Short mmCIF file of C-alpha atoms and ligand atoms in Angstrom, two decimals:
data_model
loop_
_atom_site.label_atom_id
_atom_site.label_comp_id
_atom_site.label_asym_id
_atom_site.label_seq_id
_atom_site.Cartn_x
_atom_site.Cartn_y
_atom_site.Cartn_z
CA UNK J 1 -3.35 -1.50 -14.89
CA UNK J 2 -7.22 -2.22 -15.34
CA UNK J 3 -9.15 0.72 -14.81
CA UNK J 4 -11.44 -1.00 -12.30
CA UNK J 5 -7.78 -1.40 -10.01
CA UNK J 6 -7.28 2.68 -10.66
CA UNK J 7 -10.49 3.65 -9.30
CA UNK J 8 -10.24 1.31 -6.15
CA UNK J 9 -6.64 2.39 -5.69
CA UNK J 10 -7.92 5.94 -6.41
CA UNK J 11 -10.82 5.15 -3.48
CA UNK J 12 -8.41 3.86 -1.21
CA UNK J 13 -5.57 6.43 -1.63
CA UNK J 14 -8.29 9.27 -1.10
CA UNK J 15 -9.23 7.99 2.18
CA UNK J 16 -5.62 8.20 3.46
CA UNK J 17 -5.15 11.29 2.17
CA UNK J 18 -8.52 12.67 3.51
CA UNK J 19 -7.72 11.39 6.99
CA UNK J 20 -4.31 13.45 6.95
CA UNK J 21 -5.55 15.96 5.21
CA UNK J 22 -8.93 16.36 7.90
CA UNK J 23 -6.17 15.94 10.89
CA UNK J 24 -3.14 18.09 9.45
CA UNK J 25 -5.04 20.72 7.27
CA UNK J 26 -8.50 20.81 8.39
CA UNK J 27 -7.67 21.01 12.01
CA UNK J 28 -4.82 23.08 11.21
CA UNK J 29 -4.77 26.19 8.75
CA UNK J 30 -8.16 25.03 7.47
CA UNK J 31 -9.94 25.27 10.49
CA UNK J 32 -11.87 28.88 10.10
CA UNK J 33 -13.71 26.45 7.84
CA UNK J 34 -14.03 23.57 9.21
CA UNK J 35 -14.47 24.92 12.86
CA UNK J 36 -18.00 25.40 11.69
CA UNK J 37 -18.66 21.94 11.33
CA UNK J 38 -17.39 21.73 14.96
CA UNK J 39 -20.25 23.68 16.28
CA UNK J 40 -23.10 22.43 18.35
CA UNK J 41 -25.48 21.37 15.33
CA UNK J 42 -23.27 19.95 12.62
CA UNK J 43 -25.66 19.21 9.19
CA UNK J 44 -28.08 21.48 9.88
CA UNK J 45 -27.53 24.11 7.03
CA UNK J 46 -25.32 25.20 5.32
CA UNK J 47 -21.35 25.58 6.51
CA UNK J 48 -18.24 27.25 5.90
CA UNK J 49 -16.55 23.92 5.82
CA UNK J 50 -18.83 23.20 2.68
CA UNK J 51 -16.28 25.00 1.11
CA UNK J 52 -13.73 22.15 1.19
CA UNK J 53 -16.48 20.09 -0.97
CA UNK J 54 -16.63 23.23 -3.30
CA UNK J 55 -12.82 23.50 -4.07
CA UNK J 56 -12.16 19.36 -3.96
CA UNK J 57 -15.02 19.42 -7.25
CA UNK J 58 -13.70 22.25 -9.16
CA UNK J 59 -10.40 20.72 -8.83
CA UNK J 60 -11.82 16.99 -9.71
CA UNK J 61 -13.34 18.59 -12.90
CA UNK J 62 -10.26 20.28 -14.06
CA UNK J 63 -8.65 16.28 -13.79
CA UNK J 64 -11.41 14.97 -15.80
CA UNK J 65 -10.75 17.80 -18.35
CA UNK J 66 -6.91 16.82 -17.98
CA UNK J 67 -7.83 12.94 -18.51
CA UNK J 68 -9.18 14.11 -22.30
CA UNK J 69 -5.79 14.42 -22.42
CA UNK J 70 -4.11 11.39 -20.49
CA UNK J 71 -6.64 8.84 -20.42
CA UNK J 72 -5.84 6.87 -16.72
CA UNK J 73 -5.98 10.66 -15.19
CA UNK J 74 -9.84 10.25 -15.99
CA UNK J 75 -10.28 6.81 -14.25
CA UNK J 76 -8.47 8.38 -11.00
CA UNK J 77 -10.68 11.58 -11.11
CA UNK J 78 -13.50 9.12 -11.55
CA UNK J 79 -12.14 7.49 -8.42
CA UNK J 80 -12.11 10.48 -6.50
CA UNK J 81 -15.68 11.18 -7.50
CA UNK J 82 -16.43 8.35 -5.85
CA UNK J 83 -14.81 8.95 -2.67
CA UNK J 84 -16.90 11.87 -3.03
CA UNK J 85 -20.49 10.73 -3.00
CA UNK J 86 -19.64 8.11 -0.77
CA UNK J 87 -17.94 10.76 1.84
CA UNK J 88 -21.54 13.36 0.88
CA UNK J 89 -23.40 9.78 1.41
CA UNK J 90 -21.50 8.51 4.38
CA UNK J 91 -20.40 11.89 6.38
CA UNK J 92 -23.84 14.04 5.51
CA UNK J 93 -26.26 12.28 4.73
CA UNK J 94 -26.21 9.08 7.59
CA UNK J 95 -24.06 10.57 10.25
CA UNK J 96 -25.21 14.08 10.50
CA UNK J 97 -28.81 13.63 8.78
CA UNK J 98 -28.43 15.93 6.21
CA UNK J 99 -31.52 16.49 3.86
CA UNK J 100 -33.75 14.94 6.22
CA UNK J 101 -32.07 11.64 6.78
CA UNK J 102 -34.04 9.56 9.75
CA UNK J 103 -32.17 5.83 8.64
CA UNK J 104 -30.54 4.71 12.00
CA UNK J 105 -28.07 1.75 9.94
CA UNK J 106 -27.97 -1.65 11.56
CA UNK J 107 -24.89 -2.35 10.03
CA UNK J 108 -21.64 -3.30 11.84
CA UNK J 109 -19.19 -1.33 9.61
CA UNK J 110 -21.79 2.03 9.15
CA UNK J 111 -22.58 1.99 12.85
CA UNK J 112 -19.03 2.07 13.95
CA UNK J 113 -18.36 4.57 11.22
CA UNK J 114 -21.71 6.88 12.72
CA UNK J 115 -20.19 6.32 16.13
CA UNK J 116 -16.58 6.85 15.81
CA UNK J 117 -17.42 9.86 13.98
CA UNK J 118 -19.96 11.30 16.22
CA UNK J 119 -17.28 11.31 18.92
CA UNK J 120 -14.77 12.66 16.63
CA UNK J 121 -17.53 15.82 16.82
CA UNK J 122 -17.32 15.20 21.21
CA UNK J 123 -13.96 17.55 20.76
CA UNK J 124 -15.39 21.16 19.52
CA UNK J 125 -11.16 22.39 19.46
CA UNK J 126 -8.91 22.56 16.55
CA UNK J 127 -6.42 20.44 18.66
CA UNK J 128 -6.58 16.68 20.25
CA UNK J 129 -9.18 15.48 17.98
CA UNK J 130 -10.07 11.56 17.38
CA UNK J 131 -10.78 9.38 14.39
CA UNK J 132 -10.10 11.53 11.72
CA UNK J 133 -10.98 9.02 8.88
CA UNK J 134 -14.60 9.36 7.04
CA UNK J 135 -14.65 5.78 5.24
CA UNK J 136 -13.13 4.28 7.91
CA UNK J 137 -12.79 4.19 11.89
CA UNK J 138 -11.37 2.35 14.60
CA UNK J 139 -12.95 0.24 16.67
CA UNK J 140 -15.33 2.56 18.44
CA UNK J 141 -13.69 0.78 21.94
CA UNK J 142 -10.36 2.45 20.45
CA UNK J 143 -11.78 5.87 20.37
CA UNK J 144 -13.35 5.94 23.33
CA UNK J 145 -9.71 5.09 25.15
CA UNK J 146 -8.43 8.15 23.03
CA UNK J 147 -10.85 10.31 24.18
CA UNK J 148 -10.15 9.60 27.60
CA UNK J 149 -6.30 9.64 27.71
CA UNK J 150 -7.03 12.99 25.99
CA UNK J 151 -9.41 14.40 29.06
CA UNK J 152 -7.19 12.92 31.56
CA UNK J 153 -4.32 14.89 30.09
CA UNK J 154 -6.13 18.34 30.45
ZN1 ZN O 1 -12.98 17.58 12.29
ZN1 ZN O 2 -18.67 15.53 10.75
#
């Protein structure tokens, strides 16, 4: 397999696993972290859920050590890297303004992404959250449904 094919599969695998990991883990045992992120100003300092950044780098580094080893184990952990700075990019920096961020994108695919997300933040509680992905989102029009099956049901 090309390398260039590892690192997209990498990309692409890393999102799934994200989105179940963020629904499942996250919003399950994880969530004395992450419930910080849940709280009324999201990206305005520092968090607990930072935390999950913090461990998901150590462990990347230890598979780029490993891939001195096994040489496609570096090409994944340079996929994951990626997913990385594009979830830091994407999730910090242009949905929650992080660092200062003003840029309101005009883009179909980021604004979706902003909005699906921002509503995924609507739900402060562990439980009955929405759009869990952070490279991708439903249609917003999707979400919004969700949201309201879920308030009609409490
Ligand atoms: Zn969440
Ligand atoms: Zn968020």
């Amino acid at each position: 397999m090309s390398h260039l094919v590892l690192v997209i599969a990498t990309l692409l695998l890393m999102e799934l696993a994200v989105t179940l990991f963020h629904k499942h883990v996250m919003h399950g045992t994880g969530w004395r972290w992450h419930a910080s992120h849940h709280e009324a100003r999201p990206g305005s300092g520092w968090e607990r859920n930072d935390w999950f950044g913090v461990v998901f780098s150590c462990a990347t580094v230890l598979l780029f050590a490993l891939g001195g080893f096994h040489q496609p184990i570096w090409w994944i952990a340079l996929g994951i890297t990626l997913y990385g700075v594009l979830y830091g990019l994407l999730h910090d920096v242009v949905t929650h303004r992080r660092f200062g961020m003003k840029w309101q994108p005009k883009n179909a695919y980021l604004r979706r992404l902003v909005t699906a997300h921002r509503l995924h933040h609507a739900i402060r509680e562990r439980e009955g959250g929405v759009s869990f992905g952070f490279l991708y989102a439903p249609p917003v029009e999707t979400v919004r449904r969700q949201l309201r099956a879920r308030r009609s049901r409490t």
